[in-house]
Coordinates of C-alpha atoms in Angstrom, one line a residue:
Chain A
M77 CA 84.2 -13.0 -46.2
M78 CA 87.7 -14.4 -46.3
G79 CA 86.6 -17.4 -44.3
R80 CA 83.7 -18.0 -46.7
A81 CA 85.9 -17.8 -49.7
M82 CA 88.3 -20.3 -48.2
V83 CA 85.4 -22.7 -47.5
A84 CA 84.3 -22.4 -51.1
Q85 CA 87.8 -23.0 -52.2
A86 CA 88.0 -26.1 -50.0
K87 CA 84.7 -27.3 -51.4
R88 CA 86.1 -27.2 -54.9
L89 CA 89.1 -29.2 -53.8
L90 CA 87.0 -31.8 -52.1
P91 CA 86.4 -34.0 -55.2
V92 CA 90.1 -33.9 -56.1
A93 CA 91.0 -35.0 -52.6
G94 CA 88.4 -37.7 -52.8
V95 CA 89.8 -39.0 -56.0
L96 CA 93.3 -38.9 -54.7
L97 CA 92.3 -40.9 -51.6
L98 CA 90.3 -43.4 -53.5
T99 CA 93.1 -44.1 -56.0
Y100 CA 95.7 -44.3 -53.2
P101 CA 96.0 -48.2 -53.4
L102 CA 96.9 -47.8 -57.1
W103 CA 99.8 -45.4 -56.5
P104 CA 103.2 -46.8 -56.8
G105 CA 104.8 -47.3 -53.4
A106 CA 101.4 -47.1 -51.6
S107 CA 102.0 -48.0 -48.0
E108 CA 100.2 -51.1 -46.6
Y109 CA 100.0 -49.5 -43.2
V110 CA 98.4 -46.3 -44.5
L111 CA 95.9 -48.4 -46.5
H112 CA 95.1 -50.3 -43.4
V113 CA 94.4 -47.1 -41.4
M114 CA 92.3 -45.8 -44.3
T115 CA 90.2 -49.0 -44.3
L116 CA 89.8 -48.8 -40.6
A117 CA 88.6 -45.2 -40.9
L118 CA 86.0 -46.4 -43.4
V119 CA 84.8 -49.1 -41.0
Y120 CA 84.4 -46.4 -38.3
M121 CA 82.6 -44.2 -40.8
V122 CA 80.0 -46.9 -41.1
L123 CA 79.8 -47.3 -37.4
A124 CA 79.6 -43.5 -36.8
M125 CA 76.8 -43.1 -39.4
G126 CA 74.9 -46.0 -37.7
L127 CA 75.3 -44.6 -34.2
N128 CA 74.4 -41.1 -35.4
I129 CA 70.8 -42.2 -35.8
V130 CA 70.2 -42.7 -32.1
P131 CA 71.9 -39.8 -30.4
G132 CA 72.0 -37.6 -33.5
F133 CA 68.6 -38.0 -35.1
C134 CA 66.6 -39.0 -32.0
G135 CA 68.5 -37.3 -29.3
L136 CA 69.0 -40.5 -27.1
L137 CA 72.4 -41.1 -25.5
D138 CA 73.5 -44.6 -26.6
L139 CA 76.6 -45.9 -24.8
G140 CA 76.2 -49.5 -25.9
Y141 CA 76.6 -49.3 -29.6
V142 CA 79.7 -51.5 -29.7
G143 CA 77.4 -54.4 -28.5
F144 CA 75.8 -54.5 -31.9
Y145 CA 79.1 -54.2 -33.6
G146 CA 80.2 -57.2 -31.7
I147 CA 77.1 -59.1 -32.4
G148 CA 77.5 -58.5 -36.1
A149 CA 81.2 -59.4 -36.0
Y150 CA 80.6 -62.7 -34.2
T151 CA 77.6 -63.5 -36.3
A152 CA 79.8 -63.2 -39.4
G153 CA 82.7 -65.0 -37.8
L154 CA 80.7 -68.0 -36.6
L155 CA 78.7 -68.3 -39.8
T156 CA 81.9 -68.2 -41.8
I157 CA 83.7 -70.8 -39.7
H158 CA 80.9 -73.2 -39.2
Y159 CA 78.8 -72.9 -42.3
D160 CA 81.3 -71.3 -44.8
L161 CA 78.6 -68.9 -46.0
S162 CA 79.5 -66.2 -48.5
F163 CA 80.1 -62.7 -47.2
W164 CA 77.2 -61.5 -49.4
V165 CA 74.8 -63.8 -47.6
I166 CA 76.2 -63.0 -44.2
V167 CA 75.9 -59.2 -44.5
P168 CA 72.1 -59.2 -44.5
L169 CA 72.0 -62.0 -41.9
A170 CA 74.3 -60.0 -39.6
A171 CA 72.3 -56.9 -40.2
L172 CA 69.0 -58.7 -39.4
N173 CA 70.6 -60.2 -36.2
G174 CA 71.7 -56.7 -35.2
A175 CA 68.3 -55.3 -35.8
L176 CA 66.6 -58.1 -33.9
W177 CA 68.7 -57.4 -30.8
G178 CA 68.3 -53.7 -31.3
A179 CA 64.5 -54.1 -31.3
L180 CA 64.6 -56.6 -28.4
L181 CA 66.7 -54.2 -26.3
G182 CA 64.9 -51.1 -27.5
A183 CA 61.3 -52.1 -27.1
P184 CA 61.3 -52.4 -23.3
T185 CA 64.0 -49.8 -22.6
L186 CA 63.3 -46.9 -24.9
R187 CA 60.5 -45.8 -22.6
L188 CA 63.3 -44.7 -20.3
T189 CA 64.7 -41.2 -20.9
G190 CA 68.0 -39.5 -20.7
D191 CA 70.6 -41.0 -18.4
Y192 CA 68.5 -44.1 -17.6
F193 CA 68.5 -45.2 -21.2
A194 CA 72.2 -44.5 -21.5
I195 CA 72.9 -46.7 -18.5
V196 CA 70.8 -49.6 -19.9
T197 CA 72.6 -49.4 -23.2
F198 CA 76.0 -49.4 -21.4
G199 CA 74.9 -52.5 -19.5
F200 CA 73.9 -54.2 -22.7
S201 CA 77.3 -53.7 -24.3
E202 CA 79.0 -55.1 -21.2
L203 CA 76.6 -58.0 -21.3
V204 CA 77.6 -58.7 -24.9
V205 CA 81.3 -58.7 -23.9
L206 CA 80.6 -61.0 -21.0
F207 CA 78.6 -63.4 -23.2
L208 CA 81.4 -63.5 -25.8
T209 CA 84.0 -64.1 -23.0
N210 CA 82.1 -66.8 -21.1
E211 CA 80.1 -68.8 -23.6
I212 CA 83.2 -70.7 -24.6
W213 CA 81.2 -73.5 -26.4
L214 CA 80.1 -70.9 -28.9
T215 CA 82.7 -68.2 -29.1
R216 CA 85.8 -69.9 -27.7
G217 CA 85.9 -67.2 -25.1
P218 CA 89.1 -65.2 -24.6
L219 CA 90.9 -67.4 -27.1
G220 CA 89.0 -65.6 -29.8
L221 CA 88.0 -66.7 -33.2
P222 CA 91.0 -67.1 -35.5
G223 CA 91.0 -68.2 -39.1
I224 CA 87.9 -66.5 -40.4
A225 CA 88.1 -66.9 -44.2
P226 CA 88.6 -63.7 -46.2
I227 CA 85.8 -62.3 -48.4
T228 CA 85.4 -63.9 -51.8
L229 CA 83.3 -62.9 -54.7
N230 CA 82.3 -66.0 -56.7
L231 CA 81.0 -65.0 -60.2
S232 CA 82.2 -68.3 -61.8
W233 CA 78.7 -68.9 -62.9
L234 CA 79.1 -66.0 -65.2
H235 CA 82.7 -66.7 -66.3
P236 CA 84.8 -69.6 -65.1
Q237 CA 87.7 -67.3 -64.3
W238 CA 85.7 -64.8 -62.2
Y239 CA 86.5 -66.0 -58.7
F240 CA 88.0 -63.3 -56.5
E241 CA 89.5 -63.5 -53.1
F242 CA 89.8 -60.3 -51.1
Y243 CA 93.4 -60.9 -49.9
G244 CA 95.6 -57.9 -49.4
K245 CA 94.6 -54.4 -48.5
A246 CA 93.4 -52.8 -51.7
P247 CA 90.3 -55.0 -52.4
N248 CA 89.1 -54.7 -48.8
F249 CA 89.7 -50.9 -49.0
Y250 CA 87.4 -50.6 -52.0
L251 CA 84.8 -52.9 -50.4
A252 CA 84.8 -50.8 -47.3
A253 CA 84.4 -47.7 -49.4
L254 CA 81.5 -49.3 -51.2
L255 CA 79.9 -50.1 -47.8
V256 CA 80.4 -46.5 -46.7
A257 CA 78.8 -45.2 -49.9
G258 CA 75.9 -47.6 -49.5
V259 CA 75.2 -46.6 -45.9
Y260 CA 75.6 -42.9 -46.7
F261 CA 73.1 -43.3 -49.5
V262 CA 70.6 -45.0 -47.2
M263 CA 71.1 -42.4 -44.4
T264 CA 70.7 -39.4 -46.6
R265 CA 67.5 -40.8 -48.1
L266 CA 66.2 -41.6 -44.6
E267 CA 67.1 -38.2 -43.3
D268 CA 65.0 -36.5 -46.0
S269 CA 61.9 -38.6 -45.5
R270 CA 58.8 -39.0 -43.3
L271 CA 60.9 -41.3 -41.1
G272 CA 63.8 -38.9 -40.7
R273 CA 61.4 -36.0 -39.9
A274 CA 59.7 -38.1 -37.3
W275 CA 63.1 -38.8 -35.7
Y276 CA 64.1 -35.1 -35.7
A277 CA 60.8 -34.2 -34.2
I278 CA 61.5 -36.7 -31.3
R279 CA 64.9 -35.2 -30.9
E280 CA 63.6 -31.6 -30.8
D281 CA 60.5 -32.1 -28.6
P282 CA 59.1 -35.5 -27.9
L283 CA 55.9 -34.2 -26.5
A284 CA 55.1 -32.0 -29.5
A285 CA 56.1 -34.8 -31.8
A286 CA 53.5 -37.1 -30.1
C287 CA 50.9 -34.3 -30.6
C288 CA 51.9 -34.2 -34.3
G289 CA 50.9 -37.8 -34.6
V290 CA 54.3 -39.5 -34.2
D291 CA 54.3 -42.7 -32.2
I292 CA 57.4 -41.9 -30.3
L293 CA 58.2 -45.4 -28.9
R294 CA 57.7 -47.0 -32.3
Y295 CA 60.0 -44.6 -34.1
K296 CA 62.6 -44.9 -31.4
V297 CA 62.6 -48.7 -31.7
I298 CA 62.9 -48.4 -35.5
A299 CA 65.8 -46.0 -35.1
F300 CA 67.5 -48.3 -32.6
A301 CA 67.0 -51.3 -34.9
I302 CA 68.3 -49.6 -38.0
S303 CA 71.3 -48.2 -36.0
A304 CA 72.0 -51.7 -34.6
A305 CA 71.7 -53.2 -38.1
I306 CA 74.3 -50.8 -39.5
G307 CA 76.6 -51.5 -36.5
A308 CA 76.3 -55.2 -37.2
M309 CA 77.1 -54.7 -40.9
G310 CA 80.3 -52.8 -39.8
G311 CA 81.2 -55.7 -37.5
C312 CA 80.5 -58.2 -40.3
F313 CA 83.0 -56.5 -42.6
Y314 CA 85.5 -56.2 -39.8
A315 CA 85.3 -59.9 -39.0
R316 CA 86.0 -61.0 -42.5
W317 CA 88.7 -58.3 -43.0
S318 CA 90.7 -58.8 -39.8
M319 CA 90.1 -62.6 -40.0
F320 CA 90.3 -62.7 -36.2
L321 CA 87.9 -61.8 -33.4
S322 CA 88.2 -61.6 -29.6
P323 CA 85.9 -60.3 -27.0
D324 CA 88.2 -57.5 -25.9
M325 CA 87.8 -55.8 -29.3
F326 CA 84.3 -54.9 -28.2
K327 CA 84.9 -53.2 -24.9
F328 CA 83.1 -50.1 -23.8
W329 CA 85.9 -47.9 -25.1
E330 CA 84.8 -48.5 -28.7
S331 CA 81.3 -47.2 -28.0
F332 CA 82.8 -44.1 -26.5
L333 CA 85.2 -43.7 -29.4
V334 CA 82.3 -43.9 -32.0
L335 CA 80.3 -41.5 -29.9
C336 CA 83.2 -39.1 -29.8
M337 CA 83.3 -39.2 -33.6
V338 CA 79.6 -38.4 -33.9
V339 CA 79.8 -35.6 -31.4
L340 CA 82.9 -34.1 -33.0
G341 CA 81.3 -34.2 -36.4
G342 CA 78.0 -32.7 -35.2
L343 CA 75.2 -34.7 -33.7
G344 CA 72.7 -35.5 -36.4
N345 CA 74.9 -34.5 -39.3
I346 CA 75.8 -37.4 -41.6
K347 CA 78.8 -35.7 -43.2
G348 CA 79.9 -34.8 -39.7
A349 CA 79.9 -38.5 -38.8
L350 CA 82.2 -39.2 -41.7
V351 CA 84.6 -36.4 -40.9
G352 CA 84.6 -37.2 -37.2
A353 CA 85.4 -40.8 -37.9
A354 CA 88.3 -39.9 -40.3
I355 CA 89.8 -37.4 -37.8
L356 CA 89.7 -39.6 -34.8
V357 CA 91.0 -42.7 -36.5
C358 CA 93.9 -40.8 -37.9
L359 CA 94.5 -39.1 -34.6
G360 CA 94.4 -42.4 -32.8
E361 CA 97.2 -43.7 -35.1
L362 CA 99.3 -40.6 -34.6
L363 CA 98.8 -40.8 -30.8
R364 CA 99.6 -44.5 -30.8
E365 CA 103.0 -43.7 -32.4
G366 CA 103.5 -40.4 -30.6
L367 CA 102.7 -41.7 -27.1
G368 CA 104.9 -44.7 -27.6
A369 CA 107.8 -42.4 -28.5
V370 CA 107.5 -40.5 -25.2
G371 CA 107.2 -43.7 -23.2
L372 CA 103.5 -43.7 -22.4
P373 CA 101.3 -46.7 -22.9
P374 CA 99.0 -46.5 -26.0
E375 CA 95.9 -46.6 -23.8
T376 CA 96.7 -43.1 -22.8
R377 CA 95.2 -42.0 -26.1
F378 CA 91.7 -42.4 -24.5
M379 CA 92.6 -39.4 -22.3
A380 CA 93.2 -37.4 -25.5
Y381 CA 89.7 -38.4 -26.7
G382 CA 88.3 -37.3 -23.4
L383 CA 90.1 -34.0 -23.7
I384 CA 88.7 -33.6 -27.2
M385 CA 85.1 -34.1 -25.9
V386 CA 85.7 -31.5 -23.2
L387 CA 87.1 -29.0 -25.7
I388 CA 84.2 -29.6 -28.2
M389 CA 81.6 -29.1 -25.5
R390 CA 83.4 -25.9 -24.4
F391 CA 84.1 -24.3 -27.8
R392 CA 81.8 -25.9 -30.4
P393 CA 79.0 -27.7 -28.6
A394 CA 77.2 -28.5 -31.9
G395 CA 80.2 -30.1 -33.5
L396 CA 82.1 -29.3 -36.7
F397 CA 78.9 -29.6 -38.8
P398 CA 76.0 -28.3 -36.7
A399 CA 73.3 -28.4 -39.4
I400 CA 70.7 -31.0 -38.9
A401 CA 68.2 -32.3 -41.5
A402 CA 70.8 -31.2 -44.1
S403 CA 70.0 -33.7 -46.9
G404 CA 66.5 -32.4 -47.2
R405 CA 67.8 -29.0 -48.3
A406 CA 69.2 -30.4 -51.5
N407 CA 65.8 -32.0 -52.5
P408 CA 64.5 -30.7 -55.8
L409 CA 61.1 -30.1 -54.1
L410 CA 62.7 -27.6 -51.7
A411 CA 64.8 -26.0 -54.4
A412 CA 61.6 -25.3 -56.4
L413 CA 60.0 -23.9 -53.3
S414 CA 63.0 -21.7 -52.5
R415 CA 62.9 -20.3 -56.0
R416 CA 59.2 -19.4 -55.6
I417 CA 59.9 -17.7 -52.3
A418 CA 62.8 -15.7 -53.8
A419 CA 60.6 -14.8 -56.7
G420 CA 58.1 -13.3 -54.2
D421 CA 55.3 -15.8 -55.0
F422 CA 54.1 -15.6 -51.4
A423 CA 54.9 -12.0 -50.8
G424 CA 51.3 -10.8 -51.1
D425 CA 50.3 -13.5 -48.8
R426 CA 51.4 -12.4 -45.4
G427 CA 48.1 -12.7 -43.8
D428 CA 47.7 -8.9 -43.8
N429 CA 44.7 -9.2 -46.1
R430 CA 42.8 -10.5 -43.1
D431 CA 44.0 -7.6 -41.0
T432 CA 40.9 -5.8 -40.0
P433 CA 40.9 -2.5 -38.1
A434 CA 40.0 -2.8 -34.4
Chain B
M148 CA 23.4 -29.0 -32.2
T149 CA 25.5 -32.1 -32.8
P150 CA 28.1 -32.7 -30.0
L151 CA 31.7 -33.3 -31.1
L152 CA 33.1 -33.8 -27.7
E153 CA 31.4 -34.7 -24.4
L154 CA 33.2 -34.6 -21.1
D155 CA 31.6 -36.5 -18.4
R156 CA 32.8 -36.0 -14.8
I157 CA 36.5 -35.8 -15.7
S158 CA 38.8 -35.9 -12.7
K159 CA 42.6 -35.7 -12.7
R160 CA 44.6 -36.3 -9.6
F161 CA 48.4 -35.7 -9.3
G162 CA 49.2 -37.4 -6.0
G163 CA 47.0 -35.6 -3.4
L164 CA 46.3 -32.7 -5.7
H165 CA 42.9 -32.6 -7.5
A166 CA 43.8 -30.7 -10.6
L167 CA 40.3 -31.5 -12.0
A168 CA 37.3 -32.6 -10.2
D169 CA 34.2 -33.9 -12.0
V170 CA 34.3 -31.5 -14.9
S171 CA 31.5 -32.1 -17.4
F172 CA 30.5 -30.1 -20.5
T173 CA 29.8 -30.6 -24.1
V174 CA 31.3 -29.0 -27.2
A175 CA 29.2 -28.7 -30.3
C176 CA 30.4 -29.2 -33.8
G177 CA 31.7 -25.9 -35.4
E178 CA 31.6 -23.7 -32.3
I179 CA 34.3 -21.7 -30.6
L180 CA 34.2 -22.5 -26.9
G181 CA 36.1 -20.3 -24.5
L182 CA 37.7 -22.0 -21.6
I183 CA 38.6 -19.5 -18.9
G184 CA 39.5 -19.4 -15.3
P185 CA 42.2 -18.0 -13.0
N186 CA 45.7 -19.3 -13.1
G187 CA 45.9 -22.9 -11.8
A188 CA 42.3 -23.6 -12.5
G189 CA 43.0 -26.7 -14.5
K190 CA 42.5 -25.5 -18.0
T191 CA 45.7 -26.8 -19.4
T192 CA 45.3 -30.0 -17.5
L193 CA 42.0 -30.5 -19.2
F194 CA 43.6 -30.0 -22.6
N195 CA 46.2 -32.5 -21.6
C196 CA 43.5 -35.0 -20.8
I197 CA 41.7 -34.4 -24.1
S198 CA 44.9 -34.5 -26.2
G199 CA 46.1 -37.7 -24.5
L200 CA 49.2 -36.4 -22.8
H201 CA 47.7 -37.1 -19.3
P202 CA 44.8 -39.5 -19.3
P203 CA 42.1 -38.5 -16.8
S204 CA 42.1 -40.4 -13.5
S205 CA 38.3 -40.9 -13.8
G206 CA 35.4 -39.8 -16.0
T207 CA 34.7 -40.3 -19.6
I208 CA 35.7 -38.4 -22.8
L209 CA 33.3 -39.0 -25.7
Y210 CA 34.2 -38.0 -29.2
A211 CA 32.1 -38.1 -32.3
G212 CA 34.1 -40.4 -34.5
S213 CA 33.1 -42.0 -37.7
G214 CA 30.8 -44.5 -35.9
G215 CA 29.0 -42.1 -33.6
L216 CA 30.1 -41.1 -30.1
M217 CA 33.0 -43.2 -28.8
R218 CA 34.9 -43.3 -25.6
I219 CA 38.5 -42.1 -26.1
N220 CA 39.9 -42.0 -22.6
G221 CA 43.5 -43.3 -22.3
R222 CA 44.4 -43.1 -25.9
K223 CA 47.8 -42.0 -26.7
P224 CA 48.5 -38.5 -28.1
E225 CA 49.3 -39.7 -31.6
Q226 CA 46.0 -41.7 -31.6
M227 CA 44.1 -38.5 -30.5
T228 CA 45.8 -36.6 -33.3
A229 CA 44.8 -39.3 -35.8
L230 CA 41.2 -39.0 -34.6
G231 CA 41.3 -35.3 -35.4
I232 CA 42.2 -33.6 -32.1
A233 CA 45.1 -31.2 -32.5
R234 CA 46.5 -28.7 -30.0
T235 CA 48.9 -25.9 -29.5
F236 CA 50.9 -25.2 -26.3
Q237 CA 50.9 -22.5 -23.8
N238 CA 54.6 -22.3 -23.7
I239 CA 55.4 -22.6 -27.4
R240 CA 56.8 -26.0 -28.4
L241 CA 58.2 -25.8 -31.9
F242 CA 60.9 -27.9 -33.4
N243 CA 63.3 -25.0 -33.1
S244 CA 66.3 -26.3 -35.1
L245 CA 64.2 -27.3 -38.0
T246 CA 62.7 -25.1 -40.7
V247 CA 59.2 -23.6 -40.6
L248 CA 58.3 -26.0 -43.4
D249 CA 59.7 -29.0 -41.6
N250 CA 57.7 -28.2 -38.6
V251 CA 54.5 -28.3 -40.6
R252 CA 55.6 -31.3 -42.7
I253 CA 56.1 -33.4 -39.5
A254 CA 52.5 -32.7 -38.6
R255 CA 51.5 -34.5 -41.9
H256 CA 52.9 -37.7 -40.3
C257 CA 49.6 -39.2 -39.3
R258 CA 48.0 -38.5 -42.7
T259 CA 50.8 -40.1 -44.7
H260 CA 52.3 -43.6 -45.1
A261 CA 55.7 -43.8 -46.8
N262 CA 57.8 -46.3 -44.8
F263 CA 61.5 -47.2 -44.5
V264 CA 61.7 -49.2 -47.8
R265 CA 59.9 -46.6 -49.8
A266 CA 62.1 -43.8 -48.4
V267 CA 65.3 -45.6 -49.3
L268 CA 64.1 -46.6 -52.8
R269 CA 62.4 -43.3 -53.3
T270 CA 59.5 -45.0 -55.1
R271 CA 57.1 -43.1 -57.2
F272 CA 54.5 -43.4 -54.4
Q273 CA 57.0 -41.8 -52.0
R274 CA 57.9 -38.9 -54.3
A275 CA 54.3 -38.2 -55.0
E276 CA 53.6 -38.2 -51.3
E277 CA 56.5 -35.9 -50.5
Q278 CA 55.2 -33.5 -53.1
A279 CA 51.8 -33.7 -51.5
I280 CA 53.2 -33.1 -48.1
V281 CA 55.0 -30.0 -49.2
E282 CA 51.9 -28.7 -50.9
A283 CA 49.7 -29.4 -47.9
A284 CA 52.3 -27.8 -45.6
M285 CA 52.6 -24.7 -47.8
E286 CA 48.8 -24.4 -47.9
R287 CA 48.7 -24.2 -44.1
L288 CA 51.6 -21.7 -44.0
R289 CA 49.8 -19.5 -46.5
F290 CA 46.7 -19.7 -44.4
V291 CA 48.5 -18.4 -41.3
G292 CA 50.6 -16.0 -43.4
L293 CA 54.0 -17.6 -43.0
A294 CA 54.6 -19.0 -46.4
H295 CA 57.4 -16.5 -47.2
H296 CA 59.3 -17.7 -44.1
A297 CA 59.0 -21.4 -45.1
L298 CA 62.7 -22.1 -45.2
A299 CA 63.7 -20.1 -42.2
D300 CA 64.6 -21.9 -38.9
A301 CA 61.5 -22.0 -36.7
G302 CA 63.5 -20.8 -33.7
N303 CA 64.4 -17.6 -35.5
L304 CA 60.8 -16.5 -36.0
A305 CA 59.3 -13.5 -34.2
Y306 CA 57.2 -14.4 -31.2
G307 CA 53.9 -13.9 -32.8
D308 CA 55.0 -15.8 -35.9
Q309 CA 56.0 -18.7 -33.7
R310 CA 52.5 -18.8 -32.2
R311 CA 51.0 -18.8 -35.7
L312 CA 53.4 -21.5 -36.8
E313 CA 52.1 -23.7 -34.0
I314 CA 48.6 -23.2 -35.3
A315 CA 49.7 -24.0 -38.8
R316 CA 51.3 -27.2 -37.5
A317 CA 48.2 -28.2 -35.6
L318 CA 46.1 -27.5 -38.7
A319 CA 48.3 -29.7 -40.9
T320 CA 47.1 -32.7 -38.9
E321 CA 43.7 -32.1 -40.4
P322 CA 41.9 -31.6 -37.1
R323 CA 38.2 -31.5 -36.4
L324 CA 38.8 -30.2 -33.0
L325 CA 41.5 -27.7 -32.3
L326 CA 42.7 -26.9 -28.8
L327 CA 44.3 -23.5 -28.5
D328 CA 46.2 -22.9 -25.3
E329 CA 46.6 -19.1 -24.7
P330 CA 47.4 -18.3 -28.4
A331 CA 47.4 -14.6 -27.7
A332 CA 49.8 -14.7 -24.7
G333 CA 52.6 -12.2 -25.2
M334 CA 51.2 -10.7 -28.5
N335 CA 50.8 -7.1 -29.1
P336 CA 47.4 -5.6 -30.0
R337 CA 48.1 -5.8 -33.8
E338 CA 49.2 -9.4 -33.6
T339 CA 46.2 -10.2 -31.4
R340 CA 43.8 -8.7 -34.1
R341 CA 45.4 -10.9 -36.7
L342 CA 45.0 -13.9 -34.4
V343 CA 41.3 -13.2 -34.0
D344 CA 40.9 -13.1 -37.7
L345 CA 42.9 -16.3 -38.1
I346 CA 40.8 -18.2 -35.5
Q347 CA 37.6 -17.0 -37.2
A348 CA 39.0 -18.2 -40.5
I349 CA 39.8 -21.6 -39.0
V350 CA 36.3 -22.0 -37.7
A351 CA 34.9 -20.9 -41.1
T352 CA 36.6 -24.0 -42.5
G353 CA 34.5 -26.2 -40.2
V354 CA 37.0 -26.8 -37.4
T355 CA 35.7 -26.7 -33.9
V356 CA 37.9 -24.7 -31.5
I357 CA 38.3 -24.7 -27.7
L358 CA 40.2 -21.6 -26.7
I359 CA 42.0 -21.0 -23.4
E360 CA 42.7 -17.3 -23.1
H361 CA 43.3 -14.7 -20.5
D362 CA 42.6 -11.8 -22.8
M363 CA 39.0 -11.3 -21.9
K364 CA 38.3 -8.8 -24.7
L365 CA 39.5 -11.5 -27.2
V366 CA 37.5 -14.3 -25.6
M367 CA 34.3 -12.2 -25.3
S368 CA 34.5 -11.1 -28.9
I369 CA 34.9 -14.4 -30.6
C370 CA 33.3 -17.0 -28.3
R371 CA 29.5 -17.5 -28.2
R372 CA 29.8 -19.7 -25.2
L373 CA 32.3 -19.9 -22.2
V374 CA 33.1 -22.5 -19.6
V375 CA 34.7 -21.3 -16.4
L376 CA 36.9 -23.4 -14.3
D377 CA 38.2 -22.6 -10.8
H378 CA 40.3 -24.9 -8.6
G379 CA 39.6 -27.8 -11.0
T380 CA 35.9 -27.5 -10.8
H381 CA 33.4 -26.3 -13.4
I382 CA 31.8 -23.2 -11.9
A383 CA 29.9 -21.6 -14.8
E384 CA 28.9 -22.0 -18.4
G385 CA 27.0 -19.8 -20.8
P386 CA 27.2 -16.8 -23.2
P387 CA 29.8 -14.1 -22.4
A388 CA 27.3 -11.6 -21.2
A389 CA 25.9 -14.0 -18.6
I390 CA 29.4 -15.1 -17.5
R391 CA 30.4 -11.5 -17.0
E392 CA 27.6 -11.0 -14.5
N393 CA 28.0 -14.4 -12.8
P394 CA 28.8 -13.8 -9.1
R395 CA 30.7 -17.1 -8.8
V396 CA 33.0 -16.1 -11.7
I397 CA 33.6 -12.6 -10.3
E398 CA 34.4 -14.2 -7.0
A399 CA 36.8 -16.7 -8.6
Y400 CA 38.7 -13.9 -10.4
L401 CA 38.6 -11.1 -7.8
G402 CA 38.1 -12.9 -4.5
R403 CA 35.2 -13.2 -1.9
G404 CA 33.5 -9.9 -1.2
A405 CA 34.2 -8.5 -4.7
V406 CA 30.6 -9.3 -5.8
H407 CA 29.1 -6.7 -3.4
A408 CA 31.9 -4.2 -3.6

């Protein structure tokens, strides 16, 4: 009872904490560094929500998610440098490019199950890094892509003074928050829909799902494409925010990190993905400082992530938020149904009326 | 009688194993056909062939669709479901972490249409469809007597309730042919009686049922016609009384020599 009261208390404080965090850039003496970390956490929230679709909703282990992140980032970077396109045009283009590669990779390989699929996705992300490193004519290889213009919002057609450049931390922070809100909105709606239910059915029992009329391969490819599109959107923001890209930003470790976030939060739980991302990004920063202080290289933090995975699997295998298909429970349709059940509308309907004596 | 399903020399080989060898029989519209035979006779394999999970190695499956009898071999499970062939599983296969309602809602998949864009925008069409899905699902749950458990997790239901939930889920696909694979397995006598009533109520709505069952009392009481398989071959077919007396059937169940014992 004590625990439940505390959870209720924490839930009441949640909006307050949210407002405090969202207004942080406006505080006097707000640290640039903290704001940077918060923005980074928001980027990873987008990635974690995107990845969540494949292992969380569909139950397929995806070890190559960072490949789509990289594709999105380089799509945005190159389009900005060569064609000077606006961020607002690039976001849908990067998402489409991500979805295209997701579908191209998914269509032939999603027939594979379990570990085999994981290996293919792993190979794919390595392929993306190799491509980015070696196709120097396009990506400048290991030199990276410097000088990507920051995001601008050109509303001068409305008012001559309305031309904004997203320099500095605060505007990017709010843009990232907007992106997280948008992806969260889409994800909750998808989760509580025919599409989301088909995904959960595949995760729970593919064979039974097929017998319920779900075209498994088709819905896996859709999941993979949407997941890739969200990853690419995250990359797109990242490119215009950091203004520099290099192939080693998209190494396998990033996939593993995002997967850790999803597993820590609870596979298939959207809120869990958000919390997992926030925790691991903050932890990463703390470890970067802490490990340096004791003279260890910062890469040692990946051992800490590995340890977290082990501990989660041992003590809380379903993650911090184990509930799946959670958005559906808030749907007014179900609330109405739940009231009818509580009122005993179906009480006289337990099939006993057909109970005949032997 | 109008045939709903015609099996013509269906064979299924797994490597060197002949799970089914030239099995032929016809199922009439609106009947309850019992499919019996000792363990390993190939009954479930036959269901897997009809429901599209394992296409037959040879032979023809004819199904009375909208344009007369058509050949449906090799179609995928979801296509079979769309045609109106639904099934339950011998070892219960529910979506355990989802609610009872969600289990049945998923089965409305092939009869509904809302796509990605409509789900995100939550259009009027999508909301109306979601409402209709809940109503259709609740109707099936009331039919099997599980409506009051609609929001419970499927994995937490009692065993007999799980069996009936599988039936509700199959019914939600709007089948014309329902394949029940040992629905009474593990049920107590009271639950079995309820199941018999349920199956009869299903047939009364015009659904044709093929029933695999080891509970002979149950089979004999509700099936007018039985097909007996043994070692993948069709060994007998006819009304329960005749099957009970059939020496080949007795031999299949009790072994050679039992006939004259």
